Tab-separated table of C-alpha atoms in Angstrom:
chain	number	residue	atom	x	y	z
X	9	UNK	CA	91.242	20.958	213.367
X	10	UNK	CA	90.405	22.642	210.108
X	11	UNK	CA	92.230	21.627	206.954
X	12	UNK	CA	92.210	23.011	203.446
X	13	UNK	CA	90.603	21.211	200.561
X	14	UNK	CA	93.986	21.050	198.876
X	15	UNK	CA	95.014	18.322	201.295
X	16	UNK	CA	92.565	15.889	199.741
X	17	UNK	CA	93.546	16.647	196.150
X	18	UNK	CA	91.299	16.564	193.100
X	19	UNK	CA	89.302	13.357	193.130
X	20	UNK	CA	86.611	14.276	190.632
X	21	UNK	CA	88.438	12.900	187.611
X	22	UNK	CA	86.704	15.464	185.385
X	23	UNK	CA	88.363	18.085	183.176
X	24	UNK	CA	88.472	21.662	184.438
X	25	UNK	CA	85.231	23.573	183.791
X	26	UNK	CA	87.003	26.097	181.573
X	27	UNK	CA	88.474	23.332	179.406
X	28	UNK	CA	85.138	21.555	179.151
X	29	UNK	CA	83.402	24.771	178.146
X	30	UNK	CA	86.028	25.441	175.516
X	31	UNK	CA	85.621	21.933	174.156
X	32	UNK	CA	81.864	22.280	173.971
X	33	UNK	CA	82.010	25.768	172.472
X	34	UNK	CA	83.696	24.874	169.197
X	35	UNK	CA	81.798	26.524	166.311
X	36	UNK	CA	80.125	24.156	163.839
X	37	UNK	CA	81.676	23.656	160.430
X	38	UNK	CA	79.986	25.583	157.659
X	39	UNK	CA	80.040	25.627	153.866
X	40	UNK	CA	81.406	28.775	152.195
X	41	UNK	CA	78.476	29.230	149.873
X	42	UNK	CA	75.907	29.530	152.690
X	43	UNK	CA	76.920	32.231	155.062
X	44	UNK	CA	73.496	32.394	156.758
X	45	UNK	CA	73.491	28.797	157.962
X	46	UNK	CA	76.341	29.147	160.425
X	47	UNK	CA	74.662	32.191	161.963
X	48	UNK	CA	71.404	30.285	162.344
X	49	UNK	CA	73.201	27.283	163.784
X	50	UNK	CA	75.140	29.545	166.098
X	51	UNK	CA	71.992	31.213	167.359
X	52	UNK	CA	70.363	27.815	167.833
X	53	UNK	CA	73.391	26.549	169.750
X	54	UNK	CA	73.521	29.688	171.829
X	55	UNK	CA	69.856	29.308	172.619
X	56	UNK	CA	70.072	25.652	173.620
X	57	UNK	CA	73.415	25.427	175.366
X	58	UNK	CA	72.666	27.713	178.318
X	59	UNK	CA	69.486	25.760	179.002
X	60	UNK	CA	71.403	22.482	178.956
X	61	UNK	CA	74.103	23.914	181.173
X	62	UNK	CA	71.524	25.295	183.597
X	63	UNK	CA	69.789	21.928	183.715
X	64	UNK	CA	73.099	20.203	184.471
X	65	UNK	CA	73.887	22.785	187.150
X	66	UNK	CA	70.505	22.206	188.760
X	67	UNK	CA	71.163	18.459	188.848
X	68	UNK	CA	74.634	18.986	190.324
X	69	UNK	CA	73.231	21.410	192.901
X	70	UNK	CA	70.524	18.921	193.842
X	71	UNK	CA	73.081	16.166	194.362
X	72	UNK	CA	75.203	18.572	196.416
X	73	UNK	CA	72.283	19.490	198.666
X	74	UNK	CA	71.383	15.833	199.245
X	75	UNK	CA	75.001	15.048	200.091
X	76	UNK	CA	75.195	17.967	202.512
X	77	UNK	CA	72.061	16.883	204.325
X	78	UNK	CA	73.361	13.320	204.555
X	79	UNK	CA	76.622	14.606	206.022
X	80	UNK	CA	74.674	16.767	208.491
X	81	UNK	CA	72.656	13.773	209.698
X	82	UNK	CA	75.825	11.685	209.943
X	83	UNK	CA	77.594	14.402	211.946
X	84	UNK	CA	74.691	14.781	214.379
X	85	UNK	CA	74.321	11.060	215.037
X	86	UNK	CA	78.073	10.483	215.317
X	87	UNK	CA	78.636	13.391	217.708
X	88	UNK	CA	75.637	12.667	219.911
X	89	UNK	CA	76.316	8.937	219.714
X	90	UNK	CA	79.856	9.445	220.963
X	91	UNK	CA	78.603	10.975	224.223
X	92	UNK	CA	75.640	8.659	224.717
X	93	UNK	CA	77.343	5.397	223.764
X	94	UNK	CA	80.457	6.060	225.835
X	95	UNK	CA	78.292	6.949	228.842
X	96	UNK	CA	76.137	3.841	228.381
X	97	UNK	CA	79.184	1.619	227.874
X	98	UNK	CA	80.686	2.683	231.201
X	99	UNK	CA	77.544	1.399	232.909
X	100	UNK	CA	77.445	-1.859	230.940
X	101	UNK	CA	79.731	-3.859	233.226
X	102	UNK	CA	83.326	-4.291	234.333
X	103	UNK	CA	85.710	-3.822	231.406
X	104	UNK	CA	88.923	-1.934	230.747
X	105	UNK	CA	88.371	1.370	228.833
X	106	UNK	CA	91.999	1.309	227.661
X	107	UNK	CA	91.247	-1.762	225.554
X	108	UNK	CA	88.416	0.167	223.885
X	109	UNK	CA	90.797	2.985	222.907
X	110	UNK	CA	93.234	0.479	221.409
X	111	UNK	CA	90.423	-1.373	219.614
X	112	UNK	CA	89.101	1.791	217.968
X	113	UNK	CA	92.609	2.709	216.814
X	114	UNK	CA	93.003	-0.778	215.332
X	115	UNK	CA	89.716	-0.427	213.432
X	116	UNK	CA	90.693	3.033	212.218
X	117	UNK	CA	94.084	1.733	211.097
X	118	UNK	CA	92.484	-1.144	209.199
X	119	UNK	CA	90.114	1.225	207.377
X	120	UNK	CA	92.925	3.652	206.539
X	121	UNK	CA	95.049	0.761	205.265
X	122	UNK	CA	92.344	-0.103	202.746
X	123	UNK	CA	91.826	3.535	201.770
X	124	UNK	CA	95.544	4.161	201.203
X	125	UNK	CA	95.827	0.930	199.214
X	126	UNK	CA	92.844	1.843	197.062
X	127	UNK	CA	94.054	5.411	196.574
X	128	UNK	CA	97.699	4.820	195.647
X	129	UNK	CA	98.359	1.078	195.650
X	130	UNK	CA	101.304	-0.639	197.314
X	131	UNK	CA	103.590	2.247	196.398
X	132	UNK	CA	101.553	4.546	198.657
X	133	UNK	CA	101.689	1.979	201.463
X	134	UNK	CA	105.477	1.769	201.154
X	135	UNK	CA	105.763	5.542	201.335
X	136	UNK	CA	103.509	5.609	204.381
X	137	UNK	CA	105.474	2.888	206.184
X	138	UNK	CA	108.908	4.296	205.342
X	139	UNK	CA	110.675	5.229	208.633
X	140	UNK	CA	111.583	8.861	208.068
X	141	UNK	CA	111.926	11.859	210.334
X	142	UNK	CA	108.702	13.208	208.838
X	143	UNK	CA	106.826	10.019	209.747
X	144	UNK	CA	108.240	10.146	213.288
X	145	UNK	CA	106.598	13.537	213.804
X	146	UNK	CA	103.213	11.800	213.621
X	147	UNK	CA	103.950	10.116	216.940
X	148	UNK	CA	103.372	13.435	218.750
X	149	UNK	CA	99.681	13.860	217.825
X	150	UNK	CA	99.243	10.073	218.161
X	151	UNK	CA	100.295	10.255	221.813
X	152	UNK	CA	98.060	13.282	222.392
X	153	UNK	CA	95.032	11.660	220.743
X	154	UNK	CA	95.618	8.482	222.749
X	155	UNK	CA	95.628	10.516	225.965
X	156	UNK	CA	92.529	12.431	224.827
X	157	UNK	CA	90.563	9.235	224.114
X	158	UNK	CA	91.409	7.780	227.503
X	159	UNK	CA	90.378	11.003	229.263
X	160	UNK	CA	87.058	10.942	227.416
X	161	UNK	CA	86.216	7.536	228.865
X	162	UNK	CA	87.228	8.771	232.323
X	163	UNK	CA	85.022	11.853	231.961
X	164	UNK	CA	81.853	10.003	230.926
X	165	UNK	CA	82.302	7.743	233.951
X	166	UNK	CA	81.676	10.744	236.231
X	167	UNK	CA	79.438	13.034	234.140
X	168	UNK	CA	76.110	12.508	232.419
X	169	UNK	CA	76.148	12.499	228.624
X	170	UNK	CA	74.556	15.935	228.130
X	171	UNK	CA	76.950	17.692	230.523
X	172	UNK	CA	79.900	15.988	228.875
X	173	UNK	CA	78.671	17.034	225.396
X	174	UNK	CA	78.454	20.686	226.481
X	175	UNK	CA	81.764	20.789	228.330
X	176	UNK	CA	83.580	19.061	225.487
X	177	UNK	CA	83.019	22.227	223.436
X	178	UNK	CA	85.942	23.586	225.458
X	179	UNK	CA	87.969	22.080	222.601
X	180	UNK	CA	87.055	25.191	220.574
X	181	UNK	CA	88.751	27.321	223.219
X	182	UNK	CA	91.866	25.142	223.370
X	183	UNK	CA	92.082	24.867	219.565
X	184	UNK	CA	91.802	28.649	219.271
X	185	UNK	CA	94.531	29.217	221.830
X	186	UNK	CA	96.833	26.646	220.226
X	187	UNK	CA	96.235	28.220	216.819
X	188	UNK	CA	97.479	31.544	218.148
X	189	UNK	CA	100.439	30.072	220.032
X	190	UNK	CA	101.656	27.449	217.520
X	191	UNK	CA	100.446	28.552	214.094
X	192	UNK	CA	100.911	32.255	214.905
X	193	UNK	CA	97.489	33.159	213.569
X	194	UNK	CA	95.423	36.025	214.878
X	195	UNK	CA	91.796	35.768	215.968
X	196	UNK	CA	89.181	38.393	215.261
X	197	UNK	CA	87.430	40.336	217.997
X	198	UNK	CA	84.297	38.276	217.341
X	199	UNK	CA	86.233	35.039	217.850
X	200	UNK	CA	87.765	36.246	221.113
X	201	UNK	CA	84.263	37.262	222.237
X	202	UNK	CA	82.987	33.806	221.285
X	203	UNK	CA	85.714	32.147	223.370
X	204	UNK	CA	84.774	34.311	226.352
X	205	UNK	CA	81.080	33.438	225.944
X	206	UNK	CA	81.994	29.756	225.581
X	207	UNK	CA	84.041	29.836	228.789
X	208	UNK	CA	81.221	31.596	230.650
X	209	UNK	CA	78.586	29.152	229.404
X	210	UNK	CA	80.635	26.057	230.205
X	211	UNK	CA	81.484	27.477	233.647
X	212	UNK	CA	77.778	27.990	234.358
X	213	UNK	CA	77.094	24.364	233.421
X	214	UNK	CA	79.912	23.212	235.727
X	215	UNK	CA	78.582	25.290	238.648
X	216	UNK	CA	75.080	23.971	237.993
X	217	UNK	CA	76.316	20.393	238.087
X	218	UNK	CA	78.368	20.961	241.230
X	219	UNK	CA	75.392	22.591	242.954
X	220	UNK	CA	72.923	19.854	242.016
X	221	UNK	CA	75.115	17.010	243.288
X	222	UNK	CA	76.608	18.687	246.367
X	223	UNK	CA	73.643	17.541	248.461
X	224	UNK	CA	74.386	13.922	247.562
X	225	UNK	CA	78.095	14.159	248.324
X	226	UNK	CA	79.067	13.553	244.687
X	227	UNK	CA	80.856	16.877	244.160
X	228	UNK	CA	84.256	15.175	244.061
X	229	UNK	CA	83.121	12.824	241.280
X	230	UNK	CA	81.919	15.741	239.163
X	231	UNK	CA	85.228	17.538	239.748
X	232	UNK	CA	87.110	14.482	238.461
X	233	UNK	CA	84.884	14.349	235.375
X	234	UNK	CA	85.314	18.067	234.663
X	235	UNK	CA	89.091	17.789	235.051
X	236	UNK	CA	89.149	14.850	232.638
X	237	UNK	CA	87.117	16.815	230.059
X	238	UNK	CA	89.439	19.820	230.292
X	239	UNK	CA	92.507	17.605	229.897
X	240	UNK	CA	90.895	15.885	226.892
X	241	UNK	CA	90.127	19.274	225.321
X	242	UNK	CA	93.695	20.484	225.877
X	243	UNK	CA	95.059	17.352	224.211
X	244	UNK	CA	92.519	17.676	221.387
X	245	UNK	CA	93.417	21.308	220.690
X	246	UNK	CA	97.164	20.709	220.719
X	247	UNK	CA	96.946	17.508	218.649
X	248	UNK	CA	94.583	19.047	216.101
X	249	UNK	CA	96.745	22.116	215.492
X	250	UNK	CA	99.938	20.044	215.337
X	251	UNK	CA	98.298	17.589	212.931
X	252	UNK	CA	97.129	20.479	210.742
X	253	UNK	CA	100.693	21.778	210.636
X	254	UNK	CA	101.925	18.339	209.574
X	255	UNK	CA	99.338	18.045	206.801
X	256	UNK	CA	100.043	21.458	205.359
X	257	UNK	CA	103.784	20.945	205.523
X	258	UNK	CA	103.900	17.755	203.455
X	259	UNK	CA	102.379	16.111	200.398
X	260	UNK	CA	101.226	12.962	202.223
X	261	UNK	CA	97.499	12.272	201.984
X	262	UNK	CA	95.082	12.564	204.872
X	263	UNK	CA	94.443	8.799	204.876
X	264	UNK	CA	98.163	8.049	205.029
X	265	UNK	CA	98.610	10.395	207.983
X	266	UNK	CA	95.654	8.770	209.756
X	267	UNK	CA	97.192	5.353	209.147
X	268	UNK	CA	100.441	6.553	210.711
X	269	UNK	CA	98.455	7.967	213.636
X	270	UNK	CA	96.745	4.615	214.217
X	271	UNK	CA	100.003	2.653	214.019
X	272	UNK	CA	101.816	4.951	216.453
X	273	UNK	CA	98.811	4.880	218.801
X	274	UNK	CA	98.966	1.082	218.869
X	275	UNK	CA	102.737	1.068	219.388
X	276	UNK	CA	102.353	3.420	222.341
X	277	UNK	CA	99.038	2.171	223.711
X	278	UNK	CA	99.553	-1.601	223.797
X	279	UNK	CA	102.712	-1.543	225.978
X	280	UNK	CA	101.087	1.089	228.180
X	281	UNK	CA	98.030	-1.114	228.611
X	282	UNK	CA	100.025	-4.123	229.796
X	283	UNK	CA	102.194	-1.976	232.050
X	284	UNK	CA	99.169	-0.437	233.774
X	285	UNK	CA	97.328	-3.755	234.248
X	286	UNK	CA	98.034	-4.002	237.952
X	287	UNK	CA	94.706	-5.700	238.684
X	288	UNK	CA	95.433	-8.750	236.544
X	289	UNK	CA	92.441	-8.133	234.289
X	290	UNK	CA	94.124	-8.836	230.939
X	291	UNK	CA	94.761	-12.569	231.593
X	292	UNK	CA	90.972	-12.976	231.612
X	293	UNK	CA	90.889	-11.749	228.005
X	294	UNK	CA	91.454	-8.531	226.087
X	295	UNK	CA	87.712	-8.177	225.437
X	296	UNK	CA	86.650	-9.339	228.896
X	297	UNK	CA	83.386	-7.710	229.973
X	298	UNK	CA	82.514	-6.308	226.539
X	299	UNK	CA	78.804	-5.795	225.890
X	300	UNK	CA	77.184	-4.856	222.547
X	301	UNK	CA	77.014	-1.200	223.615
X	302	UNK	CA	80.783	-1.239	224.198
X	303	UNK	CA	81.366	-2.434	220.639
X	304	UNK	CA	78.928	0.193	219.352
X	305	UNK	CA	80.888	2.908	221.168
X	306	UNK	CA	84.197	1.629	219.796
X	307	UNK	CA	82.971	1.511	216.193
X	308	UNK	CA	81.352	4.942	216.467
X	309	UNK	CA	84.539	6.493	217.838
X	310	UNK	CA	86.658	4.793	215.179
X	311	UNK	CA	84.477	6.260	212.445
X	312	UNK	CA	84.598	9.619	214.203
X	313	UNK	CA	88.371	9.540	213.929
X	314	UNK	CA	87.963	9.546	210.133
X	315	UNK	CA	85.103	12.040	210.144
X	316	UNK	CA	87.425	14.961	209.436
X	317	UNK	CA	87.930	13.831	205.832
X	318	UNK	CA	84.187	13.929	205.178
X	319	UNK	CA	83.874	17.288	206.916
X	320	UNK	CA	86.659	18.782	204.807
X	321	UNK	CA	85.092	17.608	201.580
X	322	UNK	CA	81.424	18.371	202.119
X	323	UNK	CA	80.657	20.407	205.266
X	324	UNK	CA	80.901	24.160	205.573
X	325	UNK	CA	81.061	26.254	208.757
X	326	UNK	CA	77.293	26.662	209.005
X	327	UNK	CA	76.728	22.917	208.714
X	328	UNK	CA	79.351	22.045	211.309
X	329	UNK	CA	77.859	24.546	213.753
X	330	UNK	CA	74.333	23.298	213.192
X	331	UNK	CA	75.498	19.703	213.669
X	332	UNK	CA	77.164	20.622	216.967
X	333	UNK	CA	73.999	22.347	218.175
X	334	UNK	CA	71.728	19.498	217.112
X	335	UNK	CA	74.014	16.880	218.653
X	336	UNK	CA	73.939	18.705	222.013
X	337	UNK	CA	70.138	18.929	221.852
X	338	UNK	CA	69.796	15.265	220.835
X	339	UNK	CA	72.163	14.173	223.604
X	340	UNK	CA	70.275	16.224	226.190
X	341	UNK	CA	66.881	14.919	225.046
X	342	UNK	CA	68.013	11.276	225.149
X	343	UNK	CA	69.673	11.788	228.549
X	344	UNK	CA	66.446	13.193	229.989
X	345	UNK	CA	64.234	10.534	228.399
X	346	UNK	CA	66.309	7.393	229.048
X	347	UNK	CA	68.998	8.163	231.635
X	348	UNK	CA	66.983	10.119	234.194
X	349	UNK	CA	68.897	13.372	233.727
X	350	UNK	CA	67.124	16.468	235.052
X	351	UNK	CA	67.570	19.915	233.541
X	352	UNK	CA	68.391	22.836	235.824
X	353	UNK	CA	67.667	26.439	234.738
X	354	UNK	CA	71.335	27.383	235.138
X	355	UNK	CA	72.391	24.411	233.028
X	356	UNK	CA	69.948	25.350	230.257
X	357	UNK	CA	71.231	28.938	230.237
X	358	UNK	CA	74.855	27.782	230.150
X	359	UNK	CA	74.127	25.353	227.319
X	360	UNK	CA	72.447	28.141	225.332
X	361	UNK	CA	75.549	30.315	225.770
X	362	UNK	CA	77.810	27.496	224.567
X	363	UNK	CA	75.659	26.935	221.471
X	364	UNK	CA	75.650	30.656	220.702
X	365	UNK	CA	79.436	30.781	221.137
X	366	UNK	CA	79.842	27.969	218.586
X	367	UNK	CA	78.010	30.010	215.957
X	368	UNK	CA	79.731	33.254	216.961
X	369	UNK	CA	83.169	31.676	216.605
X	370	UNK	CA	82.210	30.634	213.072
X	371	UNK	CA	81.474	34.272	212.214
X	372	UNK	CA	77.688	34.067	212.432
X	373	UNK	CA	75.673	36.474	214.548
X	374	UNK	CA	71.936	36.440	215.114
X	375	UNK	CA	71.210	38.566	212.057
X	376	UNK	CA	73.391	36.492	209.753
X	377	UNK	CA	71.690	33.316	210.930
X	378	UNK	CA	68.309	34.806	210.009
X	379	UNK	CA	69.615	35.658	206.552
X	380	UNK	CA	70.831	32.111	205.808
X	381	UNK	CA	68.596	30.583	203.150
């Protein structure tokens, strides 16, 4: 989901630029008997100040560019790591994926607890924990995100990491549809075209996968994985749009809302875990069967749950689209190199369509991409 910068508030702690300029632009005091001195001083100040301001702007721009590149690298590794680590974790032994979902929500809740405490102190924590009708609304996206996370682990159990990474871009389609239906926004012709291209590209990838595994009798497994991805994308789109509506309809901070999400996810997920444990696996231990790669997947997903705050603050549309493209390419390259995945021509063409649709939905065509400096 996309949120406005106003949700994060002003965290710079600096005076407004106009006020700072006014403070710096006070004329120097002058003696009455020398009328030329103030003019000379004024010219000197006017000659030096723009240079100083330009130098400061260059420094600020340099810091901004470094930050943007750091965020881009973080986005690429987090997105590609989510697909690769979840896929590797499912092959790491016999463990319950539901416990991983609960663990990542617990980690996310712990981090948000510290962030809310550091941002507003105990008063902010009390406001966050107060049982109000507004707080109860957070349980809806919490349930949807919990379902989405579980479906993701189901999907990577039946699909290779690169196919999952491509098909998971269906979340753009579901988010766009939910935006129209729930938020009553209209999409441009270019965005509708992008959604059509995205659907076509993802469908080509699905057909390619079904064709390549039909000889081995694994078509049913791929169908289960594809169904799980689509369900995860539906839950992601609905939860993201609903969460955006909650954020824009209240003054509660993003960290506080994420803390509420984590708490509600635990309240819903833990009883559900014990109720569904028909195989008697939990008595052997909550973390039974965990390998290092499982913990790596959990931590990566927990950080990904908080990634939206970083994206809001630093990343623009171009950066998010580039990160999505690079993460798909990185995931595909690693899958081919280390997991024995083979690339089919149809799959490559479908992936290219999905990547193009991502940029097109962000309002960038081929010519505009060439003009980006």
